[in-house]
CSV table of C-alpha atoms in Angstrom, one decimal:
chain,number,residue,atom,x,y,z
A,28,UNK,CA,-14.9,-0.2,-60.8
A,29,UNK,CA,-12.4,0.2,-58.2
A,30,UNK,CA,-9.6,-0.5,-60.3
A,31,UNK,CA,-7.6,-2.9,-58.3
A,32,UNK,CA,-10.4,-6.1,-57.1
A,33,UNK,CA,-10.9,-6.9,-61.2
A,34,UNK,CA,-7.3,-7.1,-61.9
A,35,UNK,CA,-6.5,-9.6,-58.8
A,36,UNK,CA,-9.6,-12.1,-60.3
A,37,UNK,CA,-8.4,-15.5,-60.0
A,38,UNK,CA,-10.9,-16.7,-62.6
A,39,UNK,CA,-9.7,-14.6,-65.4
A,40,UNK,CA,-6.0,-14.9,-64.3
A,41,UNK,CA,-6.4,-19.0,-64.9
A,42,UNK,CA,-8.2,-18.0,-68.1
A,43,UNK,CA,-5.2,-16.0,-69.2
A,44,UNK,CA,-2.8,-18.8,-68.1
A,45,UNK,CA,-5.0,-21.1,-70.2
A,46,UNK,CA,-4.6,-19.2,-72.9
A,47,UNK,CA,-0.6,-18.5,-72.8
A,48,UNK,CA,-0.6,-22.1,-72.5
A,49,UNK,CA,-2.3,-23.1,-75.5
A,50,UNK,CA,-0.4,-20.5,-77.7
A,51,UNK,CA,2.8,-21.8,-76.6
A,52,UNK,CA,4.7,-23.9,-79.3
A,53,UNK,CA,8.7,-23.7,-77.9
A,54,UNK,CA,10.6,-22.3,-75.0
A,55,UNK,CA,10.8,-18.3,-74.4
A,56,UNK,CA,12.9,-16.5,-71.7
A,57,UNK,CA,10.7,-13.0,-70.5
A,58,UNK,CA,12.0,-11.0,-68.5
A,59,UNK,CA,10.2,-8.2,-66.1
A,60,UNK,CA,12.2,-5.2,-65.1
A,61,UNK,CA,10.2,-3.9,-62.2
A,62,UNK,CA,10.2,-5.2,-58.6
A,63,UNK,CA,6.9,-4.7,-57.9
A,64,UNK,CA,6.1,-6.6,-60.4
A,65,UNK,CA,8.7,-9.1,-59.2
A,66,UNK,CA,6.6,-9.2,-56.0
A,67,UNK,CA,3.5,-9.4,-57.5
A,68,UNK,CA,4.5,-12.5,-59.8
A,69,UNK,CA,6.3,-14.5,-56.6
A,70,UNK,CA,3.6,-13.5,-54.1
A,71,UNK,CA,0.4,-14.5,-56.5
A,72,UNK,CA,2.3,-17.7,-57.7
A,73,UNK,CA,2.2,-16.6,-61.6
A,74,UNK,CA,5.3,-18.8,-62.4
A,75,UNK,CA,3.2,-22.0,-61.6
A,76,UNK,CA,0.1,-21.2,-63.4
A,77,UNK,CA,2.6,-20.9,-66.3
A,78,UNK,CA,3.7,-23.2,-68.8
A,79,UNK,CA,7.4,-24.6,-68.2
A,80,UNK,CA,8.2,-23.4,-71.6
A,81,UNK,CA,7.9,-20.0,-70.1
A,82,UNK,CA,11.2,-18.8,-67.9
A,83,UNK,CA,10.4,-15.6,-66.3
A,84,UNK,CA,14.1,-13.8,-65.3
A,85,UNK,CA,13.8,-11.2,-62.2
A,86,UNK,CA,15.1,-7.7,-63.6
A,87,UNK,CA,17.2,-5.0,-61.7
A,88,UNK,CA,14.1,-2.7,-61.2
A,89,UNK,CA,14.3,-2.4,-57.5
A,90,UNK,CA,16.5,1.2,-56.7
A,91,UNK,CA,16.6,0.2,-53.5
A,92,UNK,CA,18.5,-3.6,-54.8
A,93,UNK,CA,20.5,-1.1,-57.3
A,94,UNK,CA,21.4,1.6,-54.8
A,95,UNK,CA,25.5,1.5,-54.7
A,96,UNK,CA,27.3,0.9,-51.0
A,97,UNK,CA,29.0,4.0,-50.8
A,98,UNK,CA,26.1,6.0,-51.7
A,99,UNK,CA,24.9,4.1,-48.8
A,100,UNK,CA,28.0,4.9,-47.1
A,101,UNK,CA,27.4,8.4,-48.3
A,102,UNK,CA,24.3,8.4,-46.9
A,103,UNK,CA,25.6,7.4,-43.3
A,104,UNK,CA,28.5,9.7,-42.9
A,105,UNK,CA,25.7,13.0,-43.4
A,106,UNK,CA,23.4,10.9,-41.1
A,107,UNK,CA,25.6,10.9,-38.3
A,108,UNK,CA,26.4,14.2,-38.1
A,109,UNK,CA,24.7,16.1,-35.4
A,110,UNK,CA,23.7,19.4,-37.2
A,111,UNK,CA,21.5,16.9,-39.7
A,112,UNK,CA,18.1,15.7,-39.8
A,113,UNK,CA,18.2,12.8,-42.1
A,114,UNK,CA,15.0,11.8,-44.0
A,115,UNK,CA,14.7,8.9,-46.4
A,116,UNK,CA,11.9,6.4,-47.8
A,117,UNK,CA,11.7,3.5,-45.1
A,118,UNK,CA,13.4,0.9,-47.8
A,119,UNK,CA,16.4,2.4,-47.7
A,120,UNK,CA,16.7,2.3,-43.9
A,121,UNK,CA,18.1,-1.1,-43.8
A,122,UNK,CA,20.0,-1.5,-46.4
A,123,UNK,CA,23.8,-2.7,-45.2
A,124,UNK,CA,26.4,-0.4,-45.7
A,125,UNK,CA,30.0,-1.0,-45.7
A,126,UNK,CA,29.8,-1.2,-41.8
A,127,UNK,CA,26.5,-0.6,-40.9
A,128,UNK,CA,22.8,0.9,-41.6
A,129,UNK,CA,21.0,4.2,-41.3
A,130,UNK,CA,19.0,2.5,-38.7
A,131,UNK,CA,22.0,1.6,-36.6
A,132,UNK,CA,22.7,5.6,-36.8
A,133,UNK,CA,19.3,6.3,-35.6
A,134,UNK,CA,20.2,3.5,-32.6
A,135,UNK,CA,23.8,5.8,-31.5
A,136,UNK,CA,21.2,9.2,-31.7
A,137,UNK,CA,21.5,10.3,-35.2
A,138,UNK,CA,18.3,12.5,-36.2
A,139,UNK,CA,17.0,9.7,-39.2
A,140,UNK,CA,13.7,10.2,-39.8
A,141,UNK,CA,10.8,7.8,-42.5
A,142,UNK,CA,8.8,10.3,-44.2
A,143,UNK,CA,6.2,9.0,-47.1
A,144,UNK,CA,6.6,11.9,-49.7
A,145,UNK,CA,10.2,14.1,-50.7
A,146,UNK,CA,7.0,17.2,-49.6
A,147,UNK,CA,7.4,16.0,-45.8
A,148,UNK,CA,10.8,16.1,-45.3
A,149,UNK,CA,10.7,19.6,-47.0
A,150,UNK,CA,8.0,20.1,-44.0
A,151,UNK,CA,10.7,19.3,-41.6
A,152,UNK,CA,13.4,21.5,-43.2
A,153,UNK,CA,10.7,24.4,-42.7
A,154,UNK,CA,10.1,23.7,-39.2
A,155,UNK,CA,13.5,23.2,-38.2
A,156,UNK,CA,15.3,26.1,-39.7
A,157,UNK,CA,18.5,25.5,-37.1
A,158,UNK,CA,18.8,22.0,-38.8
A,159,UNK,CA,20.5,20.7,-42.0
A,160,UNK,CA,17.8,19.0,-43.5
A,161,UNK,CA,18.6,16.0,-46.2
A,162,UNK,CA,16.3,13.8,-48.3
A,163,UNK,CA,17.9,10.5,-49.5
A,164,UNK,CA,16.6,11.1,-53.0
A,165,UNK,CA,16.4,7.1,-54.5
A,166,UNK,CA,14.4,6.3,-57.2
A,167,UNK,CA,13.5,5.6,-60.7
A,168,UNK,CA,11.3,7.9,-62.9
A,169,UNK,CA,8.4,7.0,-61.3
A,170,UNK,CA,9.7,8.9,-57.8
A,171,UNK,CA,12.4,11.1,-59.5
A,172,UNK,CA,9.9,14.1,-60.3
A,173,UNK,CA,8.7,14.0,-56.6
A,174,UNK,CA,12.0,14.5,-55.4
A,175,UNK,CA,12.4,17.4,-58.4
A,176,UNK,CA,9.7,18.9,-56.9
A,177,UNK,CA,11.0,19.2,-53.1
A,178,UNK,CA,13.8,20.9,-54.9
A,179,UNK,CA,12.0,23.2,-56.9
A,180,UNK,CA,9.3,24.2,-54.4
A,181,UNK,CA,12.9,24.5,-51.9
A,182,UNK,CA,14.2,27.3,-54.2
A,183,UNK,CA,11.0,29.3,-54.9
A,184,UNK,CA,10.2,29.3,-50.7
A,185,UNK,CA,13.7,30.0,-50.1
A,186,UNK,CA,13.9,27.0,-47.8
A,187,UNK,CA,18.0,27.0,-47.8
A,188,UNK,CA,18.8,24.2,-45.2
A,189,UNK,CA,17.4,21.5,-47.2
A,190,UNK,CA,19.6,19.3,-49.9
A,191,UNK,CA,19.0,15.9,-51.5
A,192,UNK,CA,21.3,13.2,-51.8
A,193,UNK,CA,20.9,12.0,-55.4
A,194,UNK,CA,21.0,8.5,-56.3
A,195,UNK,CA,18.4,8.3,-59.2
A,196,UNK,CA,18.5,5.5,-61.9
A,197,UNK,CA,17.1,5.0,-65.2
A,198,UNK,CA,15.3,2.1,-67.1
A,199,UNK,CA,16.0,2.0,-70.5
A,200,UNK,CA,19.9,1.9,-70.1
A,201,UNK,CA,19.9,-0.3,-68.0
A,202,UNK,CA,17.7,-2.7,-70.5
A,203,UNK,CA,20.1,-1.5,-72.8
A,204,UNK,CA,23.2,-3.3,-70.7
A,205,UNK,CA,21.0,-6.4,-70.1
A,206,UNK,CA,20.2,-7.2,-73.8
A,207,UNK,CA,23.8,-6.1,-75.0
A,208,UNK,CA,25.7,-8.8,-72.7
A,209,UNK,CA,26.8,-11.4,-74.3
A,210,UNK,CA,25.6,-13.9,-71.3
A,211,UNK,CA,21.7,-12.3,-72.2
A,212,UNK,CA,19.0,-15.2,-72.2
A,213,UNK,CA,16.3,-12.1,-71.9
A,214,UNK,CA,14.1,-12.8,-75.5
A,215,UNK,CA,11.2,-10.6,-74.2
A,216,UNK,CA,10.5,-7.6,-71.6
A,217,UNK,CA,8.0,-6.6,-69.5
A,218,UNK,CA,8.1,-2.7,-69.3
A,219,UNK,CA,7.4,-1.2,-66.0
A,220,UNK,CA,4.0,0.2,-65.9
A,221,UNK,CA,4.7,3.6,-63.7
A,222,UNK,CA,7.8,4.1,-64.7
A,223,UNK,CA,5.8,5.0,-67.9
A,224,UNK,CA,3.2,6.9,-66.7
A,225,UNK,CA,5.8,9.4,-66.6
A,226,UNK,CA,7.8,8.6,-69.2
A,227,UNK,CA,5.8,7.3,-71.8
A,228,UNK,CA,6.9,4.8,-74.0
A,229,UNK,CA,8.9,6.3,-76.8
A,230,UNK,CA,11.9,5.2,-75.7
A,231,UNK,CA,11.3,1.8,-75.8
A,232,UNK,CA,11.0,2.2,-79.9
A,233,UNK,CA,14.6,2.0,-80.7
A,234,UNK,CA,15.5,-0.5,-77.5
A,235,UNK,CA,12.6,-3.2,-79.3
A,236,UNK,CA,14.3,-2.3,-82.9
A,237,UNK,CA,17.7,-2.8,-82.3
A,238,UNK,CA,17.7,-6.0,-79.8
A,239,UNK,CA,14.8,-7.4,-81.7
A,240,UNK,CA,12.6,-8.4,-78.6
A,241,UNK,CA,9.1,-7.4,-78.1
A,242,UNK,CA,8.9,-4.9,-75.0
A,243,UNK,CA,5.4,-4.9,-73.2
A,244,UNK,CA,4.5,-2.2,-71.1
A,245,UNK,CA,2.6,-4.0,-67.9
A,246,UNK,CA,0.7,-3.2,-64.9
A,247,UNK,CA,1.1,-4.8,-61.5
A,248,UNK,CA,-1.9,-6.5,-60.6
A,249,UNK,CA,-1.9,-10.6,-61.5
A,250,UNK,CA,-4.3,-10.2,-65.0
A,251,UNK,CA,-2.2,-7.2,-65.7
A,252,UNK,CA,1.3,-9.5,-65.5
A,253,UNK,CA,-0.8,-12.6,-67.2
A,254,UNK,CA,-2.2,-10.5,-70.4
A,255,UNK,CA,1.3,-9.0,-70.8
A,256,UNK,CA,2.8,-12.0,-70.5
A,257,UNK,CA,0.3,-13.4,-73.1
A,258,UNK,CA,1.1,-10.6,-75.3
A,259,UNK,CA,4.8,-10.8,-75.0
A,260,UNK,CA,4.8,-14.8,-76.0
A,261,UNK,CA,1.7,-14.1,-78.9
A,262,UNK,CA,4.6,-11.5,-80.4
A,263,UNK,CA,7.4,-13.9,-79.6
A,264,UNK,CA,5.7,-17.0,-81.4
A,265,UNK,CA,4.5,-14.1,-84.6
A,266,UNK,CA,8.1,-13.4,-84.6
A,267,UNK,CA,7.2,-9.8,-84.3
A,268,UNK,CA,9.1,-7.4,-81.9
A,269,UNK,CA,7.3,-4.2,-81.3
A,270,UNK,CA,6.2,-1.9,-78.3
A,271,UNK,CA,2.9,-3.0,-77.1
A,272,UNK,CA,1.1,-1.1,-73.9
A,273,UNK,CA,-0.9,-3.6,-72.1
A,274,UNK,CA,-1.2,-0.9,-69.1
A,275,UNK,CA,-3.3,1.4,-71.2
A,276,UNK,CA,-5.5,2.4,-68.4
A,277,UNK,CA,-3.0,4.4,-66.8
A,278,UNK,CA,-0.2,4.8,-69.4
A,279,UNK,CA,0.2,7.4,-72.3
A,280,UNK,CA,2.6,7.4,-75.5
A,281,UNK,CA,4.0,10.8,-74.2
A,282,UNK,CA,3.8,9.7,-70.9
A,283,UNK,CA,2.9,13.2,-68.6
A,284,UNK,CA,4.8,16.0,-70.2
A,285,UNK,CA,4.6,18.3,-67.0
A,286,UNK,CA,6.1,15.8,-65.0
A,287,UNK,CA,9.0,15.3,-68.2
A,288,UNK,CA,9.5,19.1,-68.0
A,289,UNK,CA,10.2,19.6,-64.1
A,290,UNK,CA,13.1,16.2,-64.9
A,291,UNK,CA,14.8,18.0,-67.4
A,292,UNK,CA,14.7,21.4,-65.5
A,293,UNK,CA,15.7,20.2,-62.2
A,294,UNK,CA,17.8,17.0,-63.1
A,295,UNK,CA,20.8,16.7,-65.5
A,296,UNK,CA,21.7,12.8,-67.1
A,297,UNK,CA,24.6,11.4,-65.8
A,298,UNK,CA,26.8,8.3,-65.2
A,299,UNK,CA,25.6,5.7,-62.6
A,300,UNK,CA,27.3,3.0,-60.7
A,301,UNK,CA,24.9,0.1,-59.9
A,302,UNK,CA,25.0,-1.9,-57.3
A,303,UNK,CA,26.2,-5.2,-58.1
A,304,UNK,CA,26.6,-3.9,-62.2
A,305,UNK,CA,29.1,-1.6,-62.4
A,306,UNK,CA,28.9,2.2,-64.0
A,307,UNK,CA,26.2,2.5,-66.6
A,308,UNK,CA,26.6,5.4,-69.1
A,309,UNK,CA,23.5,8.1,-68.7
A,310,UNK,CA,22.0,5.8,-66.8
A,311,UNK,CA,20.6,8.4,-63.7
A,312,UNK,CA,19.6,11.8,-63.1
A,313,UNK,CA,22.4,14.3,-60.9
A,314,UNK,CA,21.1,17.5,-60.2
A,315,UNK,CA,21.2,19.9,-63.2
A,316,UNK,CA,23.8,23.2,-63.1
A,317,UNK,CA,20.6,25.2,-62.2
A,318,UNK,CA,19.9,23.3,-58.5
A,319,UNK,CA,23.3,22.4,-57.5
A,320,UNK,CA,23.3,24.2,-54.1
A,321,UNK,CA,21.0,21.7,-53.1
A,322,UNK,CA,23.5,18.4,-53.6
A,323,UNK,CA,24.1,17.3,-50.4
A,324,UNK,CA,27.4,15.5,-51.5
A,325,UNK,CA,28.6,18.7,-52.3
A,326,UNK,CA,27.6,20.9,-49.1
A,327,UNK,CA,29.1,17.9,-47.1
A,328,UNK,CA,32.1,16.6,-48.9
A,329,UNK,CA,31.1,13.0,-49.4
A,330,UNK,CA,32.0,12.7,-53.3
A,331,UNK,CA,35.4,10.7,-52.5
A,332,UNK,CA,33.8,7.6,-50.7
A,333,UNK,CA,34.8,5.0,-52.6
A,334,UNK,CA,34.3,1.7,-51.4
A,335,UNK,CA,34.5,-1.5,-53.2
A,336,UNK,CA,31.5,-4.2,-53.2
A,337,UNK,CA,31.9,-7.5,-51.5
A,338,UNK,CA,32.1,-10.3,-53.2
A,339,UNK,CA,29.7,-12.6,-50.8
A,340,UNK,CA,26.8,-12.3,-52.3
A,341,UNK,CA,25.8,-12.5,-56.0
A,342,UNK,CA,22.9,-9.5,-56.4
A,343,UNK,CA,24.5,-8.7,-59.7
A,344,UNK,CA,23.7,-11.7,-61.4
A,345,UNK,CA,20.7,-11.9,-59.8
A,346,UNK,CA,19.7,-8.5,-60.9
A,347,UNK,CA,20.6,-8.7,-64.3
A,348,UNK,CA,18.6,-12.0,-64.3
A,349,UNK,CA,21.8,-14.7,-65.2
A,350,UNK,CA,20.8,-16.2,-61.7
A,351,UNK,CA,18.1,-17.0,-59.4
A,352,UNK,CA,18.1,-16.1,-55.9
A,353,UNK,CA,18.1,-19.7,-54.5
A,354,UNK,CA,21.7,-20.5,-56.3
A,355,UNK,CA,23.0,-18.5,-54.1
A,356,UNK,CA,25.0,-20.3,-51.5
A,357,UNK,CA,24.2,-17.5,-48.5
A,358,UNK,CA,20.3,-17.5,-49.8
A,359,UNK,CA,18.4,-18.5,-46.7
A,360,UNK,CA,21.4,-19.7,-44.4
A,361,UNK,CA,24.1,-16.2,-43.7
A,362,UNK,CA,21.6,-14.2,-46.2
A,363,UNK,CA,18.0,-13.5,-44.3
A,364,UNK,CA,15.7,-10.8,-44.1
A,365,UNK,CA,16.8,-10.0,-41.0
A,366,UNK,CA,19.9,-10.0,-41.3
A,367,UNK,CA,20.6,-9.1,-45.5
A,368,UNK,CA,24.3,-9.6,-46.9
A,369,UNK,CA,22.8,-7.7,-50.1
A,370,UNK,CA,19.9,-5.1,-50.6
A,371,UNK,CA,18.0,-7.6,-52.8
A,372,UNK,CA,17.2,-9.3,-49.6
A,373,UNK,CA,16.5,-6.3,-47.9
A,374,UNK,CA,13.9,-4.6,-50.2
A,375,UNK,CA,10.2,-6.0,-50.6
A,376,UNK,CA,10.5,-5.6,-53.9
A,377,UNK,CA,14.0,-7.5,-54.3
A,378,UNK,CA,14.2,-10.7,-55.9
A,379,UNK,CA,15.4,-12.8,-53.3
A,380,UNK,CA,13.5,-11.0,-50.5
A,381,UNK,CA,10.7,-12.1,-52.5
A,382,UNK,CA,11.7,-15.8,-53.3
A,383,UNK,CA,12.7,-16.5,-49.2
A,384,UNK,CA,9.2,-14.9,-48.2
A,385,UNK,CA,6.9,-16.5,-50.5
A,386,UNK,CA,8.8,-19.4,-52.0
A,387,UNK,CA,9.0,-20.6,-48.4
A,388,UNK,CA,5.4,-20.4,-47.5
A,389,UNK,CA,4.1,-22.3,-51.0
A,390,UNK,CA,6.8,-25.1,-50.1
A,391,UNK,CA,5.9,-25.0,-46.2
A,392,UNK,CA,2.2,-25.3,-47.2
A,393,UNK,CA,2.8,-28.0,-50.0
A,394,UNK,CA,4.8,-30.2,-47.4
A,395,UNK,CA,1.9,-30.5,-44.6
B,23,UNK,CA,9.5,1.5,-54.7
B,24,UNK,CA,7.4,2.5,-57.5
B,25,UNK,CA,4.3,1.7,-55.6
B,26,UNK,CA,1.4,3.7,-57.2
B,27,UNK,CA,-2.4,3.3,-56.0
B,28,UNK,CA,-5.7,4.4,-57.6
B,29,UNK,CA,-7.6,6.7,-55.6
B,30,UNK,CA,-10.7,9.1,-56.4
B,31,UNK,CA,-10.1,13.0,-56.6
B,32,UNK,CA,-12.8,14.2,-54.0
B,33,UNK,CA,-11.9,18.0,-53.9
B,34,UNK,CA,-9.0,19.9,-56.3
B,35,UNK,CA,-7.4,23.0,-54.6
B,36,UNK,CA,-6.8,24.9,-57.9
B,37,UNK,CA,-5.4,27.9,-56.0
B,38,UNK,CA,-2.6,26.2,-54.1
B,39,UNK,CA,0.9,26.3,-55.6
B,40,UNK,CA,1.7,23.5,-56.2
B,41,UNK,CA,-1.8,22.3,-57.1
B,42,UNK,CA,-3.5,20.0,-54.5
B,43,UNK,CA,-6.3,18.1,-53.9
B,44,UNK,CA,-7.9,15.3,-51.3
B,45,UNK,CA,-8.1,12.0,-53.2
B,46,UNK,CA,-9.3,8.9,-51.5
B,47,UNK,CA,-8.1,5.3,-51.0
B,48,UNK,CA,-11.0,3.1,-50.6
B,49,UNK,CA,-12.3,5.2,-47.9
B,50,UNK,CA,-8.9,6.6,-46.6
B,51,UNK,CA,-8.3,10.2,-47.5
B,52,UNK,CA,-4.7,11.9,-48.3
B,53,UNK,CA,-3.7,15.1,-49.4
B,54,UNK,CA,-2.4,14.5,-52.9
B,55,UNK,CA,-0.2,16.9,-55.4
B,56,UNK,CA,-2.2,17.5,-58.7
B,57,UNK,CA,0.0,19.2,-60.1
B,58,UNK,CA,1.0,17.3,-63.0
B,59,UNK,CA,-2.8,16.8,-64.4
B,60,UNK,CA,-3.9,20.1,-65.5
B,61,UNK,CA,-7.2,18.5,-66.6
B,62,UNK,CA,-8.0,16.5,-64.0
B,63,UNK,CA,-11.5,16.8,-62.4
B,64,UNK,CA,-13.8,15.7,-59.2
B,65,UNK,CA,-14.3,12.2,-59.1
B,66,UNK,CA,-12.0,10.7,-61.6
B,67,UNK,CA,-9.3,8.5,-60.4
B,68,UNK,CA,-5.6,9.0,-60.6
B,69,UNK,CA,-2.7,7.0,-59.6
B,70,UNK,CA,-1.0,8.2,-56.9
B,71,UNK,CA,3.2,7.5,-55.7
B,72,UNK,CA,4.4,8.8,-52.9
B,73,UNK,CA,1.8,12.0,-52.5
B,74,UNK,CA,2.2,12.8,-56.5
B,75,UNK,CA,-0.6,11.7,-58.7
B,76,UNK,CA,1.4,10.8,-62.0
B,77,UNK,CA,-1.6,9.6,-64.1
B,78,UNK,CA,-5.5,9.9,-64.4
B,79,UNK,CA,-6.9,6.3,-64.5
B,80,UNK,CA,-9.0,6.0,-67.8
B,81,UNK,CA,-12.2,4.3,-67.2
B,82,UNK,CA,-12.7,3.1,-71.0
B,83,UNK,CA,-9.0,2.0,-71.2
B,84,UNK,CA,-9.6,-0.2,-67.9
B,85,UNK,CA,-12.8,-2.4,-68.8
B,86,UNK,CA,-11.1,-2.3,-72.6
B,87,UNK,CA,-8.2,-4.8,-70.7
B,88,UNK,CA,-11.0,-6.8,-69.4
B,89,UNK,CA,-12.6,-7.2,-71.9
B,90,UNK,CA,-10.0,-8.6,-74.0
B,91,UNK,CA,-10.2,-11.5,-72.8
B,92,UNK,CA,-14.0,-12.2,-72.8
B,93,UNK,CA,-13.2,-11.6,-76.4
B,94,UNK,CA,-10.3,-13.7,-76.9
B,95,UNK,CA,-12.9,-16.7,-75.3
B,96,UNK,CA,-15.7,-15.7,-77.9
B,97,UNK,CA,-13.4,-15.8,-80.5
B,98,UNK,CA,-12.4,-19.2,-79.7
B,99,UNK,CA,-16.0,-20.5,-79.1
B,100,UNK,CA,-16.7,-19.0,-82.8
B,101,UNK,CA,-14.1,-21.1,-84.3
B,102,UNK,CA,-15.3,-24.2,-82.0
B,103,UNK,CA,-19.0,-23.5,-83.8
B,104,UNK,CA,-17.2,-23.4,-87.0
B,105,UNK,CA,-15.4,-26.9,-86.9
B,106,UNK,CA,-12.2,-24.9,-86.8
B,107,UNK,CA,-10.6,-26.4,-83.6
């Protein structure tokens, strides 16, 4: 038992595919919030082992897709100064700013540096005490007590030349905003499985009750998105709506309360702009009163970039799942991987990265 | 971005602040933060993001989700016996 091989078993995915199928009396509209599991779903071909009653819509679970452009902008004005070592998660590297990227700032000298863990670039802040060190701190709950973590361990080793530029976002308000629009076609959700290793699952209680949709908390493995699938569309056609964990293996109710704690000591909620959505109330974690020395927007006066978002390419709709990818008139001609108007197209885990890298091999293998 | 991957806890540094502990990836080791699993032990597996194990992976829980579905199939053959289908 390995824990990945048996979850990415063809056999038993057809078998659950089967079986969604034969359960399936009318049309439902599911929708999964994470990007991995966005991935995961284009890159194992779910969508044509399921029935075409069954629309899956891509969520806005990708913080890199989410990430506003003058944080980015943000981002790039402290990278570019000289006195700064810049580190950030490699996703974030290329994501296009209002006039360029953090790799471009690398390219003119800038000190930007990939590190794997928020602990590393704490590392670097240690080692280069004559340095301004900066983490760009991204993420949903699943990486937000990591970066808490860098902070707190920053206090208690006195390690004063390192800050964190805070862009962290939140799930369940942002399900919230999806389900209250009125253009919402979403009629069941696929809960993101690590975001609820941390969290739990408690908050989904209310979110189910009030919206009336089933919520499914699901792995990221192909069985994993087929069984939640299957249990989504078995409460859909009961005409139930309740919180079901199909990711049981790995997720608790309470979530991991240590990992809670550190959040709510270090981090503060707040109001969030996201990209291609708009501000959504409480909707991200600032740094609480306690830790503020260490927000970089403050030591480096960045708060008043403003910027406003281009209207070229349609991520928002795409990310609150009212369009696909390919109706998008820049998808695949101005809009590439290499060369992204939007960060959907630049993250792995963003919807339309996903649909031009794996949509395009499926069709370039079905026409020869 | 919320990448997480199983690995086995091979050695737990209870002493270190914060807690820490070698965990391996199919063969490829990493220094991992324990931290947040206070009752973790050697050879159990935990998911891991970004250096941070968040979870321990429950054994039980895991062949429980596979076997659901040899379930679901026995069920139906059952009903197919009874003249149900």
């Amino acid at each position: 038992m390995r824990f990945i091989d048996e979850y990415r078993d063809g056999e038993t995915a057809r078998r659950y595919a089967e079986e969604i199928k034969r359960i399936t009396t009318r049309t439902w509209t599911l929708m999964e919030i994470c990007g991995g599991q966005t991935h995961s779903i284009i890159k194992s071909g779910i969508e044509s082992l399921l029935p075409a009653e069954i629309q899956l819509l891509h969520g806005p679970g990708c913080p890199v897709c989410v990430t506003p452009l003058e944080i980015i902008d943000k981002a790039i004005a402290i990278a570019s100064r000289s006195d700064v070592i810049f580190t950030s998660f490699g996703d974030m590297l290329r994501v296009p700013g209002s006039h360029k990227d953090l790799l471009s700032v690398k390219a003119e000298g800038g000190d930007v540096r990939m590190v794997y863990s928020p602990l590393d670039a704490l590392t670097i802040a240690k080692n280069n005490p004559d340095k301004r060190v900066v983490f760009f701190a991204v993420g949903f709950e699943t990486t937000a007590p990591a970066n808490a973590m860098a902070v707190k361990e920053a206090r208690k080793q006195s390690i004063v030349n390192f800050s964190i530029l805070s862009s962290h976002v939140l799930v369940p308000p942002a399900i919230a905003a999806i389900l209250s629009s009125s253009t919402n076609k979403v009629q069941g959700l696929l809960a993101a499985g690590h975001v609820c290793t941390v969290m739990g699952y408690e908050e989904y209680f209310p979110l189910a009750e009030q919206y009336k949709v089933p919520i499914v908390v699901t792995g990221f493995e192909p069985v994993d998105i087929l069984q939640g699938i299957y249990m989504t569309v078995k409460q859909l056609e009961e005409g139930r709506y309740e919180v079901e964990n199909q990711y049981s293996r790995s997720v608790r109710r309470e979530g991991n309360p240590a990992a809670r704690a550190l959040l709510k000591e270090v981090f503060a909620v707040i109001d969030r702009k996201w990209r291609g959505i708009g501000e959504i109330p409480s909707s991200g974690f600032g740094l609480s009163e306690l830790y503020t020395e260490f927000d970089a927007e403050q030591i480096f006066g960045v708060e008043s970039i403003e910027v406003q978002e281009p209207a070229v390419c349609i991520a928002g709709d795409v990310l609150r799942g009212i369009r696909k990818p390919q109706e998008c008139p820049a998808f695949g001609n101005e809009c590439k991987p290499e060369h992204p108007l939007g960060a959907p197209m630049v993250s792995s885990e963003g919807a339309c990265a996903a649909y031009y890298n794996y949509k395009r091999i499926r069709n370039t293998i079905a026409t020869q | 971005m919320c990448l997480a991957i199983p690995g086995k806890v091979l050695t737990i540094e209870k002493d270190a602040q914060p807690v820490m502990g070698n965990v391996s990836f199919a063969g490829i080791q990493r220094r991992v933060c324990l931290e947040w699993l206070p009752d973790i032990n050697v050879g159990e597996y935990v998911l891991v993001h970004v250096g941070f194990a968040l979870s321990k992976v429950d054994e039980k829980e895991a062949k429980e989700t596979l076997d659901i579905l040899q379930k679901m199939r026995d069920g139906l053959d059952d009903l197919k016996e009874d003249g149900d289908l």
